[in-house]
Amino acid sequence: MNSLFLRPFALLLTLLPISAIPQSIAQQNRVTESTTQAVELTVEERLWLDTHQPIRIAFDGNFPPYSFIDNGKLTGIAYDTLQLISQKLDIQFKIDKLTAWKEIYIAAINKEVDVVATMVNRPERLQFFAFSQPYIFKSLVIITNKNGTQITNRNQLPEKIVALVKDYQYSTRILNEFPSITPFYVNSMHDALEAVESEQADAAISFFATSAYLQNKHQLTQLKFGAFYDRNSANESIAVRGDWPILATILQKGLNILTPEEKQTIREKWHTQLELPIDYATITKFITPLLFIVIVLLLWIRQIRHQNKRINNTKNKLLKSNNALKNLKENLENKVFQRTEQLHKSEQKYRSLVENLNDEYFFYQHDLEGVFSYLSPSITTILGYSITEFLQHYSTYQTDHPNNALIDDYTKRCLNGEKIPAYEVELFDKQGNKRCIEVLESPVYNDAGQCIGIEGIAHDITLLKQAQDRLSWLSYYDDLTGLANRRLFLDRFEQTLILAHRHTNSTALLFLDINRFKIVNDNLGHAAGDEVLKETANRLLTDLRDSDLAARVGGDEFTLILPDTDADAAEIVAKKVLQHLLKPYTLNEQQFILGASIGIAIYPSDGNNVKTLLQQADSAMYCAKKAKQGYAFCSSEQIHANSRRLILEQSLRKALAQDCYTQDFELQMFYQAKLCLKTNKTIGYEALMRWHHTELGAISPIEFIPLAEETGLIVELSHWVMTAICLQTVHWSQLDFDFGKIAVNISAVELINLDLANKIINQINSSGAQKECIEVEITESALMKTPEIATKVMSQLVEAGILIAIDDFGTGYSSLSYMKNLPASFIKIDRSFIRNLLNSKEDQAVIHAVLAMSHALGKKVIAEGVETQEQLQFLAESGCDMVQGYWVAKPLAAKDIN
């Protein structure tokens, strides 16, 4: 046979038991004449079968050789397997007329079909189906034309024209993995092979056994096996409607009871001889490490031989050294004995004094010529020198400290009988460190009353001096960052302004704080906050001149004094500083981008004294928080805006402190209904916060939400919102009001808190609300800032029974491969795609793509911002699940919802 596969290599049609489908019609052919073997079903299982037969079953009619229509009749591996199970279990199967896979899948979800003979067990399908163990194992292969493009591995697919079957899940996966290929869509795998045969496509990706069967049947002689795309990636199971798990158990028993002879019968019927190319890449993959290991072993053996040789040489040297040490020991013992006799004579005289000295003091005596006659052993503990070393080289251990030049004068005065106060000298210890020694000396007289020398006590005060120096340093510098503190900053800035006035020069003051620092400090701990401050200080020093000064003036606030700097030069410095501070900070093995806001004030245009310029720079810094570039100069408008910002911050802090949830309170929750397009009923609400200031009136969320995030009040604000929503759900439940679920938004700055999920769950539980009534919305852009932490938080919430919605989808640039792994149940299309959808083909394409992707992943789609009937109709016809917007309902206070 001249075909794609000639030489026997591997049988990949199935790797587990092969089975066939049962049939209620007597005229159906049977695969085997073997004796039916009884299957032990429980009483419950047998009764269930008796009351639910016939079982409606559907087969994919275009899936050779697993299940397909041949000459008008259904046949294939799955058909034969289920027929054999039917005989063994005495099940009456009614074969459904549907044979198109997409129609079968939809009918099975709607329970119009009870069993699907072949379906891949995927997580998103478990909510609809119960599955048997896989009984058909499939691998994807790449098929090419013998005379066309040669493809020997999957990485050669990009930029190629590839034939793919429409509506098959593997086609979507391939396009996600290789987006640069050009798809050539066909209706069947047969059409895909024909496209390659006729050179309309460079390659086709199909299942191994299917390709072999169709190539042999239709005599496609120009085809060639290129490579495996992947192995055993889509293994088929029997799928049973989800509310009949007992039937899945029964069918699994049928699969388990198939005998080896029955499996062999099916195997021989559908056996295809296959030819695979030699996989040189795989051979190389295994041989290369083996060769490396052999080389390493040879080198290791050679190294061991050299080491043995060195060991033998070292052993001989050690023997010689031992003999020399033995001789040295004998000589030392003799010297020690002689020295012991000498020391014994003077030991008694000084024992009481020396034994009372601690390690900070040493005692000494010397004669009129300065020759030491005694030195206490504590000299070694203090300076590290032996007594002999110190006595012989004392003068060389003196540093160049000015006090040391006065030693001779103090000695002369002491010998003359003058009472000398304690004085300080400085010596090098044996490690080369400088030690500060306080000396107190007095003259020594003989029996005749003549001065014969000096005795003294030396006190090591190095640590005391260091402590004094440290206290002096801390008066002017920040202990954590090493930068100038507020005291030194004010003093240096005052001096800088005096010089600037004298020379008529400009001086710039930059006032900055770290964005989101309070959130990091509160959620990751003060240790993480300290690391941010230290790293920020290091980055600030990167581009500063010697004449500039960086200072930490409090918390996360820093200042930069830039002498001889005008506005243009100050702007350049601000940009450089922002570049450094926008680099990621690594905290607890995770990376965070914080950034900073910088306010700039220029002397003399913005003020002529320290206080004014500092206030102006501080005001400009708050304006910088709203500026895209991250820095701002001082202006009258900014001062007014900062004044309003300060009022709002104080008012919001005061309102939250009241912990009030009454209907007349200035903070209120409004609720906007969400409409199900299928039932035309309200299925839930999104909670939206409103603030009616007692003096300023209505404050927009666009203004106070960012303010809360910048000041760290977002944590208290989120707690208030969640409490208000929980109390409202409890109240509505007591009124028997079916409100569905209440969706609440989570701020992006809170997602860095790994304990966020536990806080939300504990808050819901303590309020008496039901977790099933709460839904959490997280914006797509927030997910992309901290994807790992956000995914962990979402998973913990889902495990607790709280559903997740991805808000503002389409604005965060997330990849489909990332979104498919998110534990979210709902996708909310951003209102920017809804606003002009009737006039924008691009927006329509985005909406269709999001709907297709979301539904394929088993997620429902909500469109927000619907404001016209035309928009609503378009979304309904496009298959959108739910809508929300002013056309459906405006946000209302809880008391106004009917």
Short mmCIF file of C-alpha atoms in Angstrom, two decimals, residues 57-407:
data_model
loop_
_atom_site.label_atom_id
_atom_site.label_comp_id
_atom_site.label_asym_id
_atom_site.label_seq_id
_atom_site.Cartn_x
_atom_site.Cartn_y
_atom_site.Cartn_z
CA ILE A 57 -26.97 8.99 22.90
CA ALA A 58 -25.23 11.13 20.26
CA PHE A 59 -22.14 10.43 18.10
CA ASP A 60 -19.90 12.86 16.27
CA GLY A 61 -20.54 11.88 12.65
CA ASN A 62 -17.37 13.41 11.27
CA PHE A 63 -14.70 11.95 13.56
CA PRO A 64 -13.10 8.93 11.81
CA PRO A 65 -12.11 6.36 12.85
CA TYR A 66 -13.61 7.05 16.29
CA SER A 67 -17.17 7.78 15.14
CA PHE A 68 -18.33 8.73 11.64
CA ILE A 69 -20.92 8.14 8.90
CA ASP A 70 -19.78 5.63 6.29
CA ASN A 71 -22.16 4.86 3.41
CA GLY A 72 -25.02 6.28 5.43
CA LYS A 73 -24.28 4.17 8.51
CA LEU A 74 -22.74 5.13 11.84
CA THR A 75 -19.53 3.27 12.63
CA GLY A 76 -16.15 3.66 14.32
CA ILE A 77 -14.26 2.77 17.49
CA ALA A 78 -16.64 4.57 19.83
CA TYR A 79 -19.67 3.06 18.09
CA ASP A 80 -18.28 -0.50 18.42
CA THR A 81 -17.32 0.06 22.06
CA LEU A 82 -20.71 1.40 23.15
CA GLN A 83 -22.52 -1.36 21.22
CA LEU A 84 -20.51 -3.97 23.14
CA ILE A 85 -21.28 -2.25 26.47
CA SER A 86 -24.97 -2.22 25.51
CA GLN A 87 -24.92 -6.02 25.19
CA LYS A 88 -23.15 -6.50 28.51
CA LEU A 89 -25.31 -4.08 30.49
CA ASP A 90 -28.60 -4.68 28.70
CA ILE A 91 -29.02 -0.96 28.04
CA GLN A 92 -31.35 0.36 25.38
CA PHE A 93 -29.65 3.23 23.58
CA LYS A 94 -31.55 5.55 21.29
CA ILE A 95 -29.16 7.14 18.78
CA ASP A 96 -29.85 10.82 18.29
CA LYS A 97 -30.08 12.13 14.74
CA LEU A 98 -27.61 14.96 15.45
CA THR A 99 -24.12 14.29 14.08
CA ALA A 100 -22.53 17.79 13.97
CA TRP A 101 -20.31 18.25 17.01
CA LYS A 102 -21.40 21.82 17.84
CA GLU A 103 -25.07 20.87 17.70
CA ILE A 104 -24.43 17.77 19.82
CA TYR A 105 -22.59 19.79 22.47
CA ILE A 106 -25.36 22.39 22.78
CA ALA A 107 -28.05 19.69 22.88
CA ALA A 108 -26.15 17.85 25.63
CA ILE A 109 -25.82 21.02 27.73
CA ASN A 110 -29.59 21.54 27.37
CA LYS A 111 -30.15 17.86 28.36
CA GLU A 112 -31.75 17.08 24.99
CA VAL A 113 -29.15 14.31 24.75
CA ASP A 114 -28.25 12.08 27.73
CA VAL A 115 -24.87 10.72 26.62
CA VAL A 116 -22.16 11.91 24.21
CA ALA A 117 -19.98 8.99 23.07
CA THR A 118 -16.77 11.00 22.73
CA MET A 119 -15.88 14.17 24.64
CA VAL A 120 -12.66 15.50 26.13
CA ASN A 121 -12.92 16.01 29.89
CA ARG A 122 -12.15 19.71 30.45
CA PRO A 123 -12.63 21.67 33.72
CA GLU A 124 -15.19 24.06 32.25
CA ARG A 125 -17.38 21.10 31.19
CA LEU A 126 -17.65 19.56 34.66
CA GLN A 127 -20.56 21.86 35.51
CA PHE A 128 -22.58 20.20 32.74
CA PHE A 129 -21.29 16.62 32.50
CA ALA A 130 -20.04 13.59 34.41
CA PHE A 131 -17.24 11.69 32.66
CA SER A 132 -15.94 8.14 32.45
CA GLN A 133 -12.22 7.42 32.47
CA PRO A 134 -10.62 8.14 29.03
CA TYR A 135 -10.94 5.17 26.69
CA ILE A 136 -9.60 6.73 23.48
CA PHE A 137 -6.21 8.45 23.47
CA LYS A 138 -5.35 10.90 20.68
CA SER A 139 -2.30 12.84 19.59
CA LEU A 140 -2.14 15.85 17.26
CA VAL A 141 0.22 15.56 14.25
CA ILE A 142 1.44 17.90 11.51
CA ILE A 143 0.74 16.64 7.95
CA THR A 144 2.60 18.16 4.98
CA ASN A 145 2.83 17.63 1.21
CA LYS A 146 5.79 15.54 0.04
CA ASN A 147 6.61 18.16 -2.61
CA GLY A 148 5.86 21.21 -0.46
CA THR A 149 7.21 22.92 2.64
CA GLN A 150 9.04 20.52 4.95
CA ILE A 151 8.06 20.84 8.62
CA THR A 152 9.90 18.62 11.09
CA ASN A 153 8.77 20.23 14.37
CA ARG A 154 5.99 22.48 15.62
CA ASN A 155 8.27 25.51 16.01
CA GLN A 156 8.44 25.76 12.19
CA LEU A 157 4.68 26.52 11.96
CA PRO A 158 4.82 30.36 12.29
CA GLU A 159 4.15 32.24 9.05
CA LYS A 160 2.75 29.02 7.44
CA ILE A 161 -0.75 28.44 6.01
CA VAL A 162 -2.29 25.75 8.22
CA ALA A 163 -5.58 23.92 7.54
CA LEU A 164 -7.76 23.86 10.70
CA VAL A 165 -11.26 22.48 11.33
CA LYS A 166 -13.80 25.13 12.29
CA ASP A 167 -15.45 24.95 15.76
CA TYR A 168 -12.87 22.46 17.04
CA GLN A 169 -11.33 23.48 20.38
CA TYR A 170 -7.83 22.43 19.36
CA SER A 171 -7.93 24.93 16.46
CA THR A 172 -8.41 27.81 18.89
CA ARG A 173 -5.57 26.52 21.10
CA ILE A 174 -3.17 26.29 18.13
CA LEU A 175 -3.93 29.88 17.07
CA ASN A 176 -3.31 31.06 20.65
CA GLU A 177 0.04 29.27 20.74
CA PHE A 178 1.10 30.38 17.21
CA PRO A 179 -0.78 33.60 16.41
CA SER A 180 1.39 34.31 13.34
CA ILE A 181 0.15 31.32 11.32
CA THR A 182 -2.47 31.90 8.61
CA PRO A 183 -5.50 29.64 9.28
CA PHE A 184 -7.17 27.89 6.33
CA TYR A 185 -10.53 26.92 7.80
CA VAL A 186 -12.29 23.77 6.59
CA ASN A 187 -15.38 21.85 7.64
CA SER A 188 -13.75 18.49 8.32
CA MET A 189 -10.42 16.77 8.80
CA HIS A 190 -10.87 15.19 5.36
CA ASP A 191 -11.09 18.69 3.87
CA ALA A 192 -7.95 19.67 5.80
CA LEU A 193 -5.95 16.79 4.23
CA GLU A 194 -7.36 17.59 0.79
CA ALA A 195 -6.17 21.20 1.21
CA VAL A 196 -2.60 19.98 1.84
CA GLU A 197 -2.81 17.42 -0.98
CA SER A 198 -3.81 20.19 -3.41
CA GLU A 199 -1.15 22.55 -1.91
CA GLN A 200 -3.77 25.09 -0.82
CA ALA A 201 -2.20 24.86 2.65
CA ASP A 202 1.36 24.22 3.79
CA ALA A 203 0.25 21.87 6.54
CA ALA A 204 -2.75 20.41 8.31
CA ILE A 205 -2.99 19.67 12.03
CA SER A 206 -5.17 16.68 12.73
CA PHE A 207 -5.44 13.69 15.02
CA PHE A 208 -2.97 10.92 14.24
CA ALA A 209 -5.39 8.04 13.72
CA THR A 210 -7.87 10.23 11.85
CA SER A 211 -5.20 11.33 9.40
CA ALA A 212 -4.04 7.77 8.80
CA TYR A 213 -7.57 6.50 8.21
CA LEU A 214 -8.59 9.28 5.79
CA GLN A 215 -5.33 9.16 3.85
CA ASN A 216 -5.67 5.43 3.26
CA LYS A 217 -9.37 5.59 2.45
CA HIS A 218 -9.17 8.49 -0.02
CA GLN A 219 -5.76 7.56 -1.51
CA LEU A 220 -4.11 10.86 -0.65
CA THR A 221 -0.68 9.77 -1.89
CA GLN A 222 1.10 13.13 -1.74
CA LEU A 223 0.81 13.51 2.03
CA LYS A 224 3.63 13.05 4.49
CA PHE A 225 3.82 12.88 8.27
CA GLY A 226 5.83 15.93 9.45
CA ALA A 227 5.96 15.80 13.23
CA PHE A 228 3.92 15.45 16.38
CA TYR A 229 2.22 18.68 17.48
CA ASP A 230 1.66 17.16 20.92
CA ARG A 231 0.96 13.73 22.40
CA ASN A 232 -2.14 12.45 24.20
CA SER A 233 -3.48 16.00 24.52
CA ALA A 234 -7.17 15.30 23.87
CA ASN A 235 -8.19 11.91 25.27
CA GLU A 236 -11.83 10.99 24.80
CA SER A 237 -14.24 9.90 27.55
CA ILE A 238 -17.94 9.07 27.64
CA ALA A 239 -19.82 12.22 28.75
CA VAL A 240 -23.09 11.88 30.71
CA ARG A 241 -25.45 14.72 31.59
CA GLY A 242 -24.39 16.18 34.92
CA ASP A 243 -27.54 15.33 36.88
CA TRP A 244 -27.14 11.59 36.05
CA PRO A 245 -23.78 10.72 37.68
CA ILE A 246 -25.07 7.18 38.35
CA LEU A 247 -25.17 6.54 34.60
CA ALA A 248 -21.50 7.56 34.31
CA THR A 249 -20.67 4.99 37.01
CA ILE A 250 -22.64 2.29 35.15
CA LEU A 251 -20.90 3.00 31.83
CA GLN A 252 -17.49 2.96 33.54
CA LYS A 253 -18.28 -0.52 34.82
CA GLY A 254 -19.05 -1.49 31.23
CA LEU A 255 -15.65 -0.21 30.10
CA ASN A 256 -13.92 -2.04 32.94
CA ILE A 257 -15.52 -5.41 32.13
CA LEU A 258 -14.37 -5.54 28.48
CA THR A 259 -12.16 -8.60 28.00
CA PRO A 260 -8.76 -8.54 26.29
CA GLU A 261 -10.22 -10.60 23.42
CA GLU A 262 -13.02 -8.08 22.85
CA LYS A 263 -10.60 -5.19 22.90
CA GLN A 264 -8.32 -7.04 20.45
CA THR A 265 -11.24 -7.60 18.07
CA ILE A 266 -11.90 -3.86 17.86
CA ARG A 267 -8.19 -3.13 17.70
CA GLU A 268 -7.69 -5.44 14.69
CA LYS A 269 -10.74 -4.03 12.93
CA TRP A 270 -9.43 -0.46 13.03
CA HIS A 271 -5.68 -1.27 13.01
CA THR A 272 -3.56 0.95 10.76
CA GLN A 273 0.11 0.38 9.99
CA LEU A 274 2.01 3.57 10.72
CA GLU A 275 5.37 4.96 9.63
CA LEU A 276 7.05 7.62 11.70
CA PRO A 277 10.29 9.42 10.85
CA ILE A 278 13.25 8.90 13.07
CA ASP A 279 13.21 11.60 15.73
CA TYR A 280 16.84 12.64 15.58
CA ALA A 281 16.12 15.58 17.86
CA THR A 282 14.92 13.24 20.61
CA ILE A 283 17.91 10.92 20.11
CA THR A 284 20.23 13.90 20.32
CA LYS A 285 18.36 15.11 23.39
CA PHE A 286 19.27 11.90 25.27
CA ILE A 287 22.73 11.19 23.79
CA THR A 288 24.12 14.70 24.47
CA PRO A 289 23.62 14.52 28.26
CA LEU A 290 25.10 10.99 28.29
CA LEU A 291 28.21 12.16 26.45
CA PHE A 292 28.47 15.09 28.86
CA ILE A 293 28.25 12.73 31.85
CA VAL A 294 30.99 10.46 30.39
CA ILE A 295 33.30 13.45 29.85
CA VAL A 296 32.63 14.70 33.37
CA LEU A 297 33.39 11.25 34.81
CA LEU A 298 36.68 11.05 32.90
CA LEU A 299 37.69 14.49 34.11
CA TRP A 300 36.66 13.55 37.64
CA ILE A 301 38.80 10.40 37.56
CA ARG A 302 41.75 12.44 36.31
CA GLN A 303 41.18 14.97 39.06
CA ILE A 304 41.07 12.22 41.71
CA ARG A 305 44.44 10.91 40.52
CA HIS A 306 46.00 14.37 40.81
CA GLN A 307 44.47 14.81 44.26
CA ASN A 308 45.88 11.48 45.44
CA LYS A 309 49.31 12.55 44.29
CA ARG A 310 49.00 15.88 46.12
CA ILE A 311 47.78 14.08 49.25
CA ASN A 312 50.84 11.84 49.30
CA ASN A 313 53.15 14.86 48.90
CA THR A 314 51.31 16.69 51.66
CA LYS A 315 51.57 13.67 53.94
CA ASN A 316 55.38 13.64 53.58
CA LYS A 317 55.54 17.36 54.35
CA LEU A 318 53.38 16.87 57.42
CA LEU A 319 55.73 14.23 58.78
CA LYS A 320 58.66 16.63 58.47
CA SER A 321 56.63 19.44 60.06
CA ASN A 322 55.64 17.20 62.99
CA ASN A 323 59.29 16.48 63.74
CA ALA A 324 60.13 20.19 63.63
CA LEU A 325 57.18 20.99 65.92
CA LYS A 326 58.31 18.34 68.38
CA ASN A 327 61.74 19.98 68.64
CA LEU A 328 60.15 23.42 68.96
CA LYS A 329 57.89 22.20 71.75
CA GLU A 330 60.87 20.98 73.78
CA ASN A 331 62.64 24.34 73.38
CA LEU A 332 59.51 26.28 74.34
CA GLU A 333 58.95 24.17 77.43
CA ASN A 334 62.45 25.09 78.64
CA LYS A 335 61.88 28.79 78.02
CA VAL A 336 58.47 28.71 79.67
CA PHE A 337 59.98 27.17 82.78
CA GLN A 338 62.62 29.91 83.02
CA ARG A 339 60.08 32.71 82.41
CA THR A 340 57.71 31.25 84.99
CA GLU A 341 60.36 31.60 87.67
CA GLN A 342 60.86 35.26 86.80
CA LEU A 343 57.19 36.12 86.72
CA HIS A 344 56.51 34.38 90.01
CA LYS A 345 58.59 36.95 91.85
CA SER A 346 56.54 39.92 90.65
CA GLU A 347 53.21 38.08 90.53
CA GLN A 348 52.43 38.43 94.23
CA LYS A 349 53.10 42.17 94.22
CA TYR A 350 50.55 43.03 91.58
CA ARG A 351 48.07 40.15 91.87
CA SER A 352 45.44 41.99 93.91
CA LEU A 353 45.50 45.04 91.61
CA VAL A 354 45.56 43.20 88.31
CA GLU A 355 42.85 40.71 89.30
CA ASN A 356 40.50 43.60 90.01
CA LEU A 357 40.98 45.14 86.54
CA ASN A 358 38.41 44.24 83.88
CA ASP A 359 38.95 44.04 80.13
CA GLU A 360 38.57 47.80 79.67
CA TYR A 361 41.66 48.62 81.77
CA PHE A 362 45.35 47.73 81.79
CA PHE A 363 48.04 48.63 84.35
CA TYR A 364 51.67 49.55 83.64
CA GLN A 365 54.91 50.81 85.21
CA HIS A 366 58.01 52.35 83.64
CA ASP A 367 61.22 53.92 84.94
CA LEU A 368 62.70 57.37 84.41
CA GLU A 369 63.94 56.40 80.96
CA GLY A 370 60.53 55.19 79.90
CA VAL A 371 61.45 51.50 80.00
CA PHE A 372 58.44 49.42 81.07
CA SER A 373 58.93 47.20 84.06
CA TYR A 374 55.39 45.86 84.13
CA LEU A 375 52.39 45.59 81.83
CA SER A 376 49.16 43.80 82.79
CA PRO A 377 47.95 40.92 80.58
CA SER A 378 44.67 42.70 79.77
CA ILE A 379 46.63 44.68 77.15
CA THR A 380 46.18 41.67 74.86
CA THR A 381 42.39 41.66 75.29
CA ILE A 382 42.15 45.39 74.66
CA LEU A 383 44.67 45.95 71.82
CA GLY A 384 45.42 42.40 70.63
CA TYR A 385 49.21 42.69 71.11
CA SER A 386 51.20 40.35 73.28
CA ILE A 387 53.02 42.00 76.18
CA THR A 388 56.34 41.53 74.40
CA GLU A 389 55.07 43.09 71.18
CA PHE A 390 53.72 46.14 72.98
CA LEU A 391 56.84 46.68 75.06
CA GLN A 392 59.13 46.51 72.04
CA HIS A 393 57.07 48.59 69.57
CA TYR A 394 54.91 50.84 71.73
CA SER A 395 55.88 54.08 69.95
CA THR A 396 54.99 52.69 66.51
CA TYR A 397 51.42 51.95 67.64
CA GLN A 398 50.69 55.62 68.18
CA THR A 399 48.49 57.32 65.60
CA ASP A 400 48.99 60.86 64.30
CA HIS A 401 46.32 62.21 66.64
CA PRO A 402 47.36 65.64 68.07
CA ASN A 403 46.93 64.39 71.64
CA ASN A 404 49.82 61.94 71.18
CA ALA A 405 52.26 64.85 70.69
CA LEU A 406 51.61 65.86 74.32
CA ILE A 407 52.61 62.49 75.89
#
